[in-house]
PDB file of C-alpha atoms in Angstrom:
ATOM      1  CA  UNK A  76       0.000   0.000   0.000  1.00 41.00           C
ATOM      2  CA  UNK A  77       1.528   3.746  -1.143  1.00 44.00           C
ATOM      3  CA  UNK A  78       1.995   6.452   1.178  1.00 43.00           C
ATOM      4  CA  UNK A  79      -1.256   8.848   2.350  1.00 42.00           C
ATOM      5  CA  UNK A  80      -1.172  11.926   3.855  1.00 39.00           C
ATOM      6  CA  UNK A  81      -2.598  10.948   6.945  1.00 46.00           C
ATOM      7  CA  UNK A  82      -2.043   7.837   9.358  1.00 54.00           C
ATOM      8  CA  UNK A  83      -3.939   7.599  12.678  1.00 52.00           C
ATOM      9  CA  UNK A  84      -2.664   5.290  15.506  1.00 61.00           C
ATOM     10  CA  UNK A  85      -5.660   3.147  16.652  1.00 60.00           C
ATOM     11  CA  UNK A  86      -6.994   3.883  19.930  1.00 61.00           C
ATOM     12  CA  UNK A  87      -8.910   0.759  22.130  1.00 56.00           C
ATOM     13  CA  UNK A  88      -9.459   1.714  25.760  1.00 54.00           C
ATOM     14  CA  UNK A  89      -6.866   4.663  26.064  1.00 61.00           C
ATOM     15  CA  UNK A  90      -4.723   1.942  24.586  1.00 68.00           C
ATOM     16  CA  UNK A  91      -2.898   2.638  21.292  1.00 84.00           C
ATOM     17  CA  UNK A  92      -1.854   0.749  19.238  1.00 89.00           C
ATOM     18  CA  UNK A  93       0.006   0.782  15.469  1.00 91.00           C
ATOM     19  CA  UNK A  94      -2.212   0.185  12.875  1.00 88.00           C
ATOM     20  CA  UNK A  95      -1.604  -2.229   9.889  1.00 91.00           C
ATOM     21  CA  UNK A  96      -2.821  -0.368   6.896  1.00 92.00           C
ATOM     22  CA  UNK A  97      -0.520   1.201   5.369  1.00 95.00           C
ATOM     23  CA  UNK A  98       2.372  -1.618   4.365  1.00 96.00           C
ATOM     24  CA  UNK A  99       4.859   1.146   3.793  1.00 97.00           C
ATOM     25  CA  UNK A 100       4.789   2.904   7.039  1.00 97.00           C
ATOM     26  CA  UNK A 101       4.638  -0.748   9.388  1.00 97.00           C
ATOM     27  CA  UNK A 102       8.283  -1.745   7.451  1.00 97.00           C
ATOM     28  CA  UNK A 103       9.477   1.872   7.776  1.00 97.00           C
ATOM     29  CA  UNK A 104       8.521   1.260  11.837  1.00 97.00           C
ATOM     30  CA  UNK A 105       9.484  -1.936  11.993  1.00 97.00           C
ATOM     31  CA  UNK A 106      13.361  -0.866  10.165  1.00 96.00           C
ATOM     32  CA  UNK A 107      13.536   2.107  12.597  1.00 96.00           C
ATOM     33  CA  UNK A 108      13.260  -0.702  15.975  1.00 97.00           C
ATOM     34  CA  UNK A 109      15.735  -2.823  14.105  1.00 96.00           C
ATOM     35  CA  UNK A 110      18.155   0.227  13.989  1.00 94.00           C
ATOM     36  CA  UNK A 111      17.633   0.870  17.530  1.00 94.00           C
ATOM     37  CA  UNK A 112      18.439  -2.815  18.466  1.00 95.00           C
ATOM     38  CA  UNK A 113      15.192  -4.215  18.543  1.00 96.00           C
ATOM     39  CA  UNK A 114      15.765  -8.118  16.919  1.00 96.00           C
ATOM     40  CA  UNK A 115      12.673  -7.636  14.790  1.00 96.00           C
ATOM     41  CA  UNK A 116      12.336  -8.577  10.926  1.00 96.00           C
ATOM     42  CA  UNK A 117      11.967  -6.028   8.605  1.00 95.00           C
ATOM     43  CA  UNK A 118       9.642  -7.242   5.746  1.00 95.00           C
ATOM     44  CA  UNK A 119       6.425  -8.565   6.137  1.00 96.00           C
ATOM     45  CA  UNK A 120       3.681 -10.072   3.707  1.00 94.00           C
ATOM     46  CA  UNK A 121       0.973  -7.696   5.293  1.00 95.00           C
ATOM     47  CA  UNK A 122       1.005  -4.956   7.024  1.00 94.00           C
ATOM     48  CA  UNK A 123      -1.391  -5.898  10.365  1.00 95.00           C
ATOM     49  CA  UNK A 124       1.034  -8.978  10.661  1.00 96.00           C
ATOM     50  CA  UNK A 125       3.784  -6.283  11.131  1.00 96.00           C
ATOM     51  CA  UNK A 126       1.735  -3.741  13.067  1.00 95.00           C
ATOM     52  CA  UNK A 127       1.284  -7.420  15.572  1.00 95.00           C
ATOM     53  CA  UNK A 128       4.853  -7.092  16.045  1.00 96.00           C
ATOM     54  CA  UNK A 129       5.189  -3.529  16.582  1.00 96.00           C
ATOM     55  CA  UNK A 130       2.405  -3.554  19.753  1.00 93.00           C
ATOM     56  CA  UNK A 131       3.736  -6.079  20.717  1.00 94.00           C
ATOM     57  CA  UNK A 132       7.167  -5.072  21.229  1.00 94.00           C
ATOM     58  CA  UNK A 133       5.565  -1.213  22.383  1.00 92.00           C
ATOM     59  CA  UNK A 134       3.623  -3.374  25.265  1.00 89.00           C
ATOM     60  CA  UNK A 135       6.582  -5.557  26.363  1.00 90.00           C
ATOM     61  CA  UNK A 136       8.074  -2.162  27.436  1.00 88.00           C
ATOM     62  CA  UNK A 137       8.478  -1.542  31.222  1.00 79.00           C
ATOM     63  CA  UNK A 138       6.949   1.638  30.899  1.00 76.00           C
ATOM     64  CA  UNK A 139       3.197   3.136  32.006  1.00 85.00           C
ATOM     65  CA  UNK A 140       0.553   3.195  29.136  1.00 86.00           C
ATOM     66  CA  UNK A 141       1.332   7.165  28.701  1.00 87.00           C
ATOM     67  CA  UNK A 142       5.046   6.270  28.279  1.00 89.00           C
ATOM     68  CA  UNK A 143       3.881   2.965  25.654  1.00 89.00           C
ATOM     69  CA  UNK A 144       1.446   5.631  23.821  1.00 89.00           C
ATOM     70  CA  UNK A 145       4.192   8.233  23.559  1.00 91.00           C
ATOM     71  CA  UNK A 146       6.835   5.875  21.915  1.00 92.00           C
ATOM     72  CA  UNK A 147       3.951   4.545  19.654  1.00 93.00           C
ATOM     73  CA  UNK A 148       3.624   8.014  18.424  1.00 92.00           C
ATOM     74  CA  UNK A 149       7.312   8.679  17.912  1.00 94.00           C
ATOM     75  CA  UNK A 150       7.896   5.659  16.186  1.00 95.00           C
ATOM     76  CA  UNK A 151       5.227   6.598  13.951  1.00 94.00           C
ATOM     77  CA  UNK A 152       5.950  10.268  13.339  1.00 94.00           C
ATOM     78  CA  UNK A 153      10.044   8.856  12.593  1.00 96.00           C
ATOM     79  CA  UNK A 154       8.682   6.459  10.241  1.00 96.00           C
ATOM     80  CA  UNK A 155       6.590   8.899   8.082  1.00 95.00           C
ATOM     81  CA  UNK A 156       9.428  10.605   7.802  1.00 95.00           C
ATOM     82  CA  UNK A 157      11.822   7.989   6.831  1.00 95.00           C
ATOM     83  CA  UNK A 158       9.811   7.770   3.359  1.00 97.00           C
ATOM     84  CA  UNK A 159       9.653   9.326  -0.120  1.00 97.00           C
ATOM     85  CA  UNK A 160       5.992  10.856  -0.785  1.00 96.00           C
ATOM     86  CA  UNK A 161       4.441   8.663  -3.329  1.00 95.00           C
ATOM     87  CA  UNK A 162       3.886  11.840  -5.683  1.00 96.00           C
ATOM     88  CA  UNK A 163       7.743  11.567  -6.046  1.00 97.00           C
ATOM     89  CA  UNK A 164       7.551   8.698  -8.018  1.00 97.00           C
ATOM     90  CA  UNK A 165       4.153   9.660 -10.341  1.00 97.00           C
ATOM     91  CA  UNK A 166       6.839  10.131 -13.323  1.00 97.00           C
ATOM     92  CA  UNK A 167       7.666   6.405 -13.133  1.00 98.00           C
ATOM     93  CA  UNK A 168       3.326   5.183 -12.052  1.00 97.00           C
ATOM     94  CA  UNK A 169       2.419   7.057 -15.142  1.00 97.00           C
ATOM     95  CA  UNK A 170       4.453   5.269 -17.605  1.00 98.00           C
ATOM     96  CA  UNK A 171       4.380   2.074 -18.106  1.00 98.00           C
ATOM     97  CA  UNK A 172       7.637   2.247 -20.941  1.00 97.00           C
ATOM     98  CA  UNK A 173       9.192   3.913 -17.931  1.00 98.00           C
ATOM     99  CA  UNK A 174       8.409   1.781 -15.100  1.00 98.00           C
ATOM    100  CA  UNK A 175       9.511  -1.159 -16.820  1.00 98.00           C
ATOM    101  CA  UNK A 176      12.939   0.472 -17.594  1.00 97.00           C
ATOM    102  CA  UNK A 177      13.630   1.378 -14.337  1.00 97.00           C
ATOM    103  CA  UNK A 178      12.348  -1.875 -12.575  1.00 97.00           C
ATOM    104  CA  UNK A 179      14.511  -4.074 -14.885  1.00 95.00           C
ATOM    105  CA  UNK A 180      17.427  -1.015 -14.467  1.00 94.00           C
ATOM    106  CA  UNK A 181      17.260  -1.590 -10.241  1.00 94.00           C
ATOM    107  CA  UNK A 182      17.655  -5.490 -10.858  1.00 92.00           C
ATOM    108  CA  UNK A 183      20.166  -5.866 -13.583  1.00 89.00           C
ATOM    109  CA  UNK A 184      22.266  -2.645 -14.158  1.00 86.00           C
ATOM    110  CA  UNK A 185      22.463  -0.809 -10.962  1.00 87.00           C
ATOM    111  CA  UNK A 186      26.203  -0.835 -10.630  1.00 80.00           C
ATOM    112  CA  UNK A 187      25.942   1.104 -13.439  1.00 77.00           C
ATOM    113  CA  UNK A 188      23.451   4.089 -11.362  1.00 76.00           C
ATOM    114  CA  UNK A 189      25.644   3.498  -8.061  1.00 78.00           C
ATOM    115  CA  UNK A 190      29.765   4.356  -8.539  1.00 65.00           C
ATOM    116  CA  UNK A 191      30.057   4.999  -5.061  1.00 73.00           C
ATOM    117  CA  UNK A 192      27.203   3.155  -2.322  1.00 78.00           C
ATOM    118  CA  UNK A 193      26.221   5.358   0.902  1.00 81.00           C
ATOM    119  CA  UNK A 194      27.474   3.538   4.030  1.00 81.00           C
ATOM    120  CA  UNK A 195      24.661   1.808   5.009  1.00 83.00           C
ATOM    121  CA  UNK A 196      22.982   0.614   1.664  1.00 89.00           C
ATOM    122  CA  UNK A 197      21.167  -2.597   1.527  1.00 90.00           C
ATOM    123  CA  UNK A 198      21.897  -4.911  -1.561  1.00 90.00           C
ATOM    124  CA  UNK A 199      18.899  -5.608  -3.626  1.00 91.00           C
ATOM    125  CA  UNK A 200      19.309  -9.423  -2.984  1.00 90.00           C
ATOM    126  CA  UNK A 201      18.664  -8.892   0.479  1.00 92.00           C
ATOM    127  CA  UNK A 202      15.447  -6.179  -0.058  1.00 95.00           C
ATOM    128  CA  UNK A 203      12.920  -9.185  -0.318  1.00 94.00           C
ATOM    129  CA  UNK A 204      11.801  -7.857  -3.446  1.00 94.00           C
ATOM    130  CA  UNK A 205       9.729  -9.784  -6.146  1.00 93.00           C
ATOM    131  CA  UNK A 206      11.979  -9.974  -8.867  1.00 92.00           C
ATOM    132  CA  UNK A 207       8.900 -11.303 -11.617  1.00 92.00           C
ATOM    133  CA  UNK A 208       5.381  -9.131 -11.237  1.00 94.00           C
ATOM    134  CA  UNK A 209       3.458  -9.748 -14.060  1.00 92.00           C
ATOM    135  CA  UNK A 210       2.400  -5.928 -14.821  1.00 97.00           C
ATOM    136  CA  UNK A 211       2.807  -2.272 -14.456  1.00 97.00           C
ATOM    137  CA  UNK A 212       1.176  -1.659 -10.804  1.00 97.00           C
ATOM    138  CA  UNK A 213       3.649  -4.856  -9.711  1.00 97.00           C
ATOM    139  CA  UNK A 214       6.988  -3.547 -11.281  1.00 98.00           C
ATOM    140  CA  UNK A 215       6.016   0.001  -9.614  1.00 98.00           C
ATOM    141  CA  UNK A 216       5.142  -1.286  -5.963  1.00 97.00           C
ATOM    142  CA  UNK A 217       9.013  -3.022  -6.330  1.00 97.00           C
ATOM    143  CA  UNK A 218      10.230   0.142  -7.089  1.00 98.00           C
ATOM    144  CA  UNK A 219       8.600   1.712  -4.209  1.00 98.00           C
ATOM    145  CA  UNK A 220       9.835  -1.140  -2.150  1.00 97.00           C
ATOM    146  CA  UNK A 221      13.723  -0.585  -3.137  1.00 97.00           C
ATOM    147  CA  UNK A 222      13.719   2.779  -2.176  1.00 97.00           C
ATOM    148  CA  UNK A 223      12.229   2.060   1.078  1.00 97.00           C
ATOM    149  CA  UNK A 224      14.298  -0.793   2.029  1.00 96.00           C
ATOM    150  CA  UNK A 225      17.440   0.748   0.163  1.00 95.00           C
ATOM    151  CA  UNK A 226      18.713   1.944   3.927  1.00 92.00           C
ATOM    152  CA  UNK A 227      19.901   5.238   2.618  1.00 92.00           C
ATOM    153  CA  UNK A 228      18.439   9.262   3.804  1.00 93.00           C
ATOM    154  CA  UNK A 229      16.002  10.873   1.793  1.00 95.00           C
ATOM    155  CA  UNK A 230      18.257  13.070   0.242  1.00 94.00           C
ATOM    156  CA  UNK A 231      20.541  10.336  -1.440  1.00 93.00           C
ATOM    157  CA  UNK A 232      17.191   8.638  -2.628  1.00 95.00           C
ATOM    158  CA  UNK A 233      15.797  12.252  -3.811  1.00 96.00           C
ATOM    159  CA  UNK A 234      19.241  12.799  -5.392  1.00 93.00           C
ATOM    160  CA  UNK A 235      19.479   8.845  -7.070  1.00 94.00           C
ATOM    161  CA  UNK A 236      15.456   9.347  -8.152  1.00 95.00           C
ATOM    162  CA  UNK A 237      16.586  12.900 -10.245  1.00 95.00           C
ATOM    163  CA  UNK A 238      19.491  11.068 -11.974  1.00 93.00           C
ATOM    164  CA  UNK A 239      16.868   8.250 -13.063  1.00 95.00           C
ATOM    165  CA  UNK A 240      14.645  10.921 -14.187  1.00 96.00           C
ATOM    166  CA  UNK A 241      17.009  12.865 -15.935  1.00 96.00           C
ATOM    167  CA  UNK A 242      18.421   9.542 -17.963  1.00 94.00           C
ATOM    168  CA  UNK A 243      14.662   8.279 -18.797  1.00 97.00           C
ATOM    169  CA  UNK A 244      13.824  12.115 -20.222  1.00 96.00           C
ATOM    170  CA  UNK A 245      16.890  11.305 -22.368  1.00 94.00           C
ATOM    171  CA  UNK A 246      15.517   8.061 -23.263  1.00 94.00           C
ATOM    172  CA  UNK A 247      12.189   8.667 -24.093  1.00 93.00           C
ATOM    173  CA  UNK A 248      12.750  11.885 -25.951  1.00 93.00           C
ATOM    174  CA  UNK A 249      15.083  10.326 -28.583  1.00 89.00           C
ATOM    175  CA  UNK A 250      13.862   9.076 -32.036  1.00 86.00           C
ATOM    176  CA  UNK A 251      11.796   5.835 -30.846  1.00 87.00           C
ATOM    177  CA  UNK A 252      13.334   2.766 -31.775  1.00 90.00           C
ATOM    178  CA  UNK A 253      10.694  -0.181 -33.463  1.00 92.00           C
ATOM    179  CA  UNK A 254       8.338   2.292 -34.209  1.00 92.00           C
ATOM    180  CA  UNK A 255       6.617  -0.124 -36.629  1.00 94.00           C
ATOM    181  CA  UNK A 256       6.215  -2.332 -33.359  1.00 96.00           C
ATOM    182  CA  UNK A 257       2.177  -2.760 -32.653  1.00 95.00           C
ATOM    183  CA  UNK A 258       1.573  -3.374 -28.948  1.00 95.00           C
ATOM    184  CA  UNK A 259      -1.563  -4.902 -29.723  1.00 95.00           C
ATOM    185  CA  UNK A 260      -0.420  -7.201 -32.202  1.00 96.00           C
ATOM    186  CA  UNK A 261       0.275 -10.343 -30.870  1.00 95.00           C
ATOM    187  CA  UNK A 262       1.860 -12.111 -33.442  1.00 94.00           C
ATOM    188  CA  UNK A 263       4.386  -8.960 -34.296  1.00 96.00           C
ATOM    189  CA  UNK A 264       4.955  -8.877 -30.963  1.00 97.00           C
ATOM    190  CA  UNK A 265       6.078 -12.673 -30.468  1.00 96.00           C
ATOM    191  CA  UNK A 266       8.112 -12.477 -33.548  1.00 97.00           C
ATOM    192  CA  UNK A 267       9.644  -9.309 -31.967  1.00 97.00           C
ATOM    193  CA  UNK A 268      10.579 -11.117 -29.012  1.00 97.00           C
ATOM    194  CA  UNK A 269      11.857 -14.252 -30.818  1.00 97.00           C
ATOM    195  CA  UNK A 270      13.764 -12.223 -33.092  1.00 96.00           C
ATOM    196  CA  UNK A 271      15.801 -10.917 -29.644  1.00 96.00           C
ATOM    197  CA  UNK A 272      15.651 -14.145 -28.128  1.00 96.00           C
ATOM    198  CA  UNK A 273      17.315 -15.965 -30.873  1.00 95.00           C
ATOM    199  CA  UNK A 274      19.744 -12.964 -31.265  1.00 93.00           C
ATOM    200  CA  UNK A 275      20.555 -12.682 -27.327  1.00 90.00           C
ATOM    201  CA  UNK A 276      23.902 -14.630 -27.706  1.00 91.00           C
ATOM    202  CA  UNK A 277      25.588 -12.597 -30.424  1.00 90.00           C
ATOM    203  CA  UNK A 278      28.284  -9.521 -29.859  1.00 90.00           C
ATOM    204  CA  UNK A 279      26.738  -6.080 -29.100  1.00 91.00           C
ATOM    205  CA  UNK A 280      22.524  -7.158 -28.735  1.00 94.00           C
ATOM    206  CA  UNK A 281      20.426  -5.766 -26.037  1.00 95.00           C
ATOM    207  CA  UNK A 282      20.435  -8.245 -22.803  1.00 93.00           C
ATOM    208  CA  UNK A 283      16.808  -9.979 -22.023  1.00 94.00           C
ATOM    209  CA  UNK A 284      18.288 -11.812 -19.023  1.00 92.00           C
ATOM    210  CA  UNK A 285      15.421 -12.120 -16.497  1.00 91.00           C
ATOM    211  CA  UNK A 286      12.626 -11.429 -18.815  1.00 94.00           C
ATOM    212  CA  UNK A 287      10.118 -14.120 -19.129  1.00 93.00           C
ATOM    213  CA  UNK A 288       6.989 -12.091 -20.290  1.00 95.00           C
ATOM    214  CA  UNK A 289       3.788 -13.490 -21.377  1.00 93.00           C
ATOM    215  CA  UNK A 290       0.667 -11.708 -23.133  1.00 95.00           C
ATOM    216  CA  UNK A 291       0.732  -9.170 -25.955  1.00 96.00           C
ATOM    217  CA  UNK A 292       0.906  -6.116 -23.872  1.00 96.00           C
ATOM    218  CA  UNK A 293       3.499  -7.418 -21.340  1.00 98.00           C
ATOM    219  CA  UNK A 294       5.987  -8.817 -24.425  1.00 98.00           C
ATOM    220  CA  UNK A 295       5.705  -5.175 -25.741  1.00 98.00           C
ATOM    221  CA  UNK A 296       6.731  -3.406 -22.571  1.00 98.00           C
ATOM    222  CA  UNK A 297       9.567  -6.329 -22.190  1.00 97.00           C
ATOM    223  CA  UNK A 298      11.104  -5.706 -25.726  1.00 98.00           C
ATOM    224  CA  UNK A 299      10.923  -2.276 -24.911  1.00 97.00           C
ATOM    225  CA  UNK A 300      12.728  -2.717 -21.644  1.00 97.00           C
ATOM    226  CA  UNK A 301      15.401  -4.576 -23.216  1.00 96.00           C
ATOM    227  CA  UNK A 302      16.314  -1.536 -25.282  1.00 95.00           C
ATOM    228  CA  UNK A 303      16.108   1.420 -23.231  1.00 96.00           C
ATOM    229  CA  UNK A 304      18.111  -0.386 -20.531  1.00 94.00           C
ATOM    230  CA  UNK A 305      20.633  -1.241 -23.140  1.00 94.00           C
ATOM    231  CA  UNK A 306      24.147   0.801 -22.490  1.00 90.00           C
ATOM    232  CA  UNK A 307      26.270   0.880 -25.542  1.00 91.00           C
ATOM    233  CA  UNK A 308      27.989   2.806 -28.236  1.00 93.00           C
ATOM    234  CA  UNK A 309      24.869   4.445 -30.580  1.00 92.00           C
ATOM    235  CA  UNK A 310      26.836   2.739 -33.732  1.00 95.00           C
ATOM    236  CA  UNK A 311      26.227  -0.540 -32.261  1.00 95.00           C
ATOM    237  CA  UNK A 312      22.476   0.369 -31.338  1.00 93.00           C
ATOM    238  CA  UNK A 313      21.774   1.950 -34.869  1.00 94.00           C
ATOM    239  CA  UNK A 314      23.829  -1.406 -36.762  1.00 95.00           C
ATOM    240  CA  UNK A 315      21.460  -3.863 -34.716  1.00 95.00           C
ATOM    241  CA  UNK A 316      18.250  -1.511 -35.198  1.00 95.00           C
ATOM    242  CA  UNK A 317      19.069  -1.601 -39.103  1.00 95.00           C
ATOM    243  CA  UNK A 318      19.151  -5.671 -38.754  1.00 95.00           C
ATOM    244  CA  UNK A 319      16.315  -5.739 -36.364  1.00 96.00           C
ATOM    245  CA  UNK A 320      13.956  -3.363 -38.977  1.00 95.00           C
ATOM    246  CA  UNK A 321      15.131  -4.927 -41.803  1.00 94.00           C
ATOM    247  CA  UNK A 322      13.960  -8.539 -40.865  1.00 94.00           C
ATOM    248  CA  UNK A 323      10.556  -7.376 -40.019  1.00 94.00           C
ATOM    249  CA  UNK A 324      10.259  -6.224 -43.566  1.00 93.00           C
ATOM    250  CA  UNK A 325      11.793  -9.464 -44.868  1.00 93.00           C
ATOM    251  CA  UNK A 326       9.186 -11.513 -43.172  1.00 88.00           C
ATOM    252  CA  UNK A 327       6.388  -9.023 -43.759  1.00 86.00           C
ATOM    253  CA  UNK A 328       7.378  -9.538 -47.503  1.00 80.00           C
ATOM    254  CA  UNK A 329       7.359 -13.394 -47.510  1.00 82.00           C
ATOM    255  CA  UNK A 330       4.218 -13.236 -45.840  1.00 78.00           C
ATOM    256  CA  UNK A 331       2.743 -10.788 -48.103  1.00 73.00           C
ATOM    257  CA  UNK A 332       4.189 -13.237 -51.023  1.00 70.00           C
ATOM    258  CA  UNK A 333       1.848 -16.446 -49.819  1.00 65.00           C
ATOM    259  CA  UNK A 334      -0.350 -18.054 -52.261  1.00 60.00           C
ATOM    260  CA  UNK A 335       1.013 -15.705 -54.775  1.00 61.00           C
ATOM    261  CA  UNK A 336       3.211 -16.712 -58.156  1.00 63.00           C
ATOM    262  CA  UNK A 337       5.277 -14.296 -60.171  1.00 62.00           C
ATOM    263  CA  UNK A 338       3.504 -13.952 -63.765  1.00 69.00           C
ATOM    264  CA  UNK A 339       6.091 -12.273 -66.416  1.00 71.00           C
ATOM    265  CA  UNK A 340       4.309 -10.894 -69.209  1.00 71.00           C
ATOM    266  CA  UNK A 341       4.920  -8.971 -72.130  1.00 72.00           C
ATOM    267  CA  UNK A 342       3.005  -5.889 -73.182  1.00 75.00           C
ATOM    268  CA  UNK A 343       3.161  -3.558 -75.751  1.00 82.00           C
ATOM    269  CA  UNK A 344       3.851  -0.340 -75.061  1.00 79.00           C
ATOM    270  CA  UNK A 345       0.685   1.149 -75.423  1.00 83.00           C
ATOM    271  CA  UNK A 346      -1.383  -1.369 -73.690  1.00 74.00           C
ATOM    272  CA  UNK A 347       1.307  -0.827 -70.400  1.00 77.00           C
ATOM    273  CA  UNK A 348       0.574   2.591 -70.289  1.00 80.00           C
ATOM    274  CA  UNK A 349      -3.211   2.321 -70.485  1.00 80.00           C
ATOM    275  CA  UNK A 350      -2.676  -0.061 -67.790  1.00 80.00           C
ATOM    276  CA  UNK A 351      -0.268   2.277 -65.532  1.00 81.00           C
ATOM    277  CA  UNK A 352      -3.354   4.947 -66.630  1.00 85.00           C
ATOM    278  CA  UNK A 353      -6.166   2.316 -65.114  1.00 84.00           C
ATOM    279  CA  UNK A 354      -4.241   1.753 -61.589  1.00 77.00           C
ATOM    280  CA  UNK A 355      -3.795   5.301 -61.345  1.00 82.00           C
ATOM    281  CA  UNK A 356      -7.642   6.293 -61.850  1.00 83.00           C
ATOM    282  CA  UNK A 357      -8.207   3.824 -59.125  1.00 78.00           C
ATOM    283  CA  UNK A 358      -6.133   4.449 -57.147  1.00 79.00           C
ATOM    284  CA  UNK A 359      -4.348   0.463 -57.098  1.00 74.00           C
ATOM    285  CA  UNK A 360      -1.043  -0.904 -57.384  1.00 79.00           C
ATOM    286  CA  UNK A 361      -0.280  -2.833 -60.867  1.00 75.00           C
ATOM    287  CA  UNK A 362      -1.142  -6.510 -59.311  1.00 75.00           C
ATOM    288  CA  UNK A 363      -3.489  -5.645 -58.119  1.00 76.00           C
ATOM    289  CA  UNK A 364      -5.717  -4.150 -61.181  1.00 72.00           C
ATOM    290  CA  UNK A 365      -4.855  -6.750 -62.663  1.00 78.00           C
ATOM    291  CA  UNK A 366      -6.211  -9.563 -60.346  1.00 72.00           C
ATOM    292  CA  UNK A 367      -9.040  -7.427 -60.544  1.00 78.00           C
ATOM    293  CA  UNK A 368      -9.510  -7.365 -63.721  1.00 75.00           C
ATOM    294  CA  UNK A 369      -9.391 -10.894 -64.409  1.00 73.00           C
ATOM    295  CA  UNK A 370     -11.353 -12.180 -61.385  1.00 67.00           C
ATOM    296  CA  UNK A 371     -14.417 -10.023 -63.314  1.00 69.00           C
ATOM    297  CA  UNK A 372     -13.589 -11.811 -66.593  1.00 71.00           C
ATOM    298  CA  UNK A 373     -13.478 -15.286 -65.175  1.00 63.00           C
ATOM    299  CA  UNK A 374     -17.011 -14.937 -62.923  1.00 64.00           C
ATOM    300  CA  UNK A 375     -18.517 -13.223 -66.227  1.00 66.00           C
ATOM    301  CA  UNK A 376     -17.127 -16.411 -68.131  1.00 72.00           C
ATOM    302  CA  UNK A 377     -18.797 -18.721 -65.146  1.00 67.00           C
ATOM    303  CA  UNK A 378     -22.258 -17.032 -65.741  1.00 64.00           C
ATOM    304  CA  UNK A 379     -22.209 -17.599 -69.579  1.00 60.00           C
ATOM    305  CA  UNK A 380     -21.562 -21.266 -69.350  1.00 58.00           C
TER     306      UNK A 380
END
């Protein structure tokens, strides 16, 4: 669950106690006691469950109730604070292109974002994070969850989240590649795909390591993926883009060339350009006024027999 503007401590008897709602703010708590000393875990599969071991903890205090309530409310007010505002990240929940990128960026190719790690900064193998959603709203709540768990200050996340910004404006504002790519066609978008499977081995090819997608839409955002996240020299980009395009025309003419048979014929002059004339008037390539043409002949000849 993402961030709100508001979070209420529950209140049972005078008694308070941390509420489980909001999934973000119980791990925020729960990495704030485990900071302190506390021997608590730090991800949780809901919420509540966490929020159980927060009161918990607050009531095994030696401490009176005003004491137990006070520390609730600290803990709570610290762990607000501990976390980026979920409008911070609206670039990235807008855009699906963009979400993908940065998801499959934070995975596979964040050496490349971090030079120099802050003291303190928790690998992503050990952030618990679900390294296959199968769409947009997943990939973006395992975004949120790497900067929360990332163990680094706001500013170094505010300063890390500009620098991804900056590189995706980059990105998306160059000339798009595969812009002949449908996302809605399925079958251009498997051969897409296969055509960067079968290529994945060769020198200089954009990586698809991890990516397993399935559906039309999800395949699309995957190929996608594996070319904005793809670090190289432009020639080599440009070389493989020129390969890439001109396959999809080479199949699109074989398939265009089924159940069809080359017919040479030879025309006199006159009779070509009257032809070339006909097309024209309607508006049709040569082929096809001619299949035209003789499809009417040959159902007028079936009606006189």
């Amino acid at each position: 669950m993402l961030l709100s503007n508001r979070f209420v401590l529950l209140n049972k008897n005078d008694v308070n106690k941390f509420p489980g709602s909001n999934h973000r703010v119980v791990e925020s708590a729960l990495r704030l006691l485990r900071s302190r000393g506390v021997d608590v875990q730090t991800t949780v599969q809901e919420g509540y469950e966490g929020a159980a071991i927060i009161n918990d903890y607050i009531n095994r205090l030696g401490s009176n109730q005003r004491q137990k309530n006070d520390t609730l409310q600290s803990l709570l007010t610290d762990a607000q604070k501990n976390l980026l505002h979920i409008g911070e990240l609206e670039w990235i929940q807008k855009d699906e292109r963009a979400c993908y990128w940065l998801f499959y960026c934070i995975l596979f190719h964040l050496d490349d974002w971090l030079l120099n790690k802050p003291y303190g900064f928790c690998p992503v193998k050990e952030m618990n994070l679900h390294f296959s959603p199968s769409n947009s709203q997943g990939r973006f709540q395992q975004i949120v969850n790497f900067f929360d768990r990332c163990g680094s200050d706001l500013e170094w996340q505010r300063s890390l989240l500009a620098k991804m910004q900056n590189n995706w404006s980059a990105i998306y504002t160059a000339r798009k590649p595969l812009r002949w790519l449908d996302r809605n066609n399925e079958s251009q978008c498997k051969w897409a795909w296969d055509y960067l499977y079968n290529t994945r081995w060769q020198k200089n090819t954009p990586s698809i390591a991890g990516l397993n997608p399935t559906g039309c839409r999800e395949t699309y955002l995957a190929i996608y993926a594996a070319f904005d996240s793809w670090v190289t020299e432009p020639e080599f980009k440009r070389l493989f883009l020129n390969d890439f395009n001109r396959a999809w025309q080479q199949k699109k003419h074989r398939d265009n060339r089924q159940g069809k048979k080359a017919c040479n014929l030879v025309l006199r002059e006159e009779v070509k350009q009257k032809l070339d004339a006909m097309a024209a008037a309607r508006g049709m390539k040569l082929n096809q006024l001619v299949e035209t043409l003789i499809e009417n002949e040959h159902a007028k000849t079936i009606q006189l027999k």
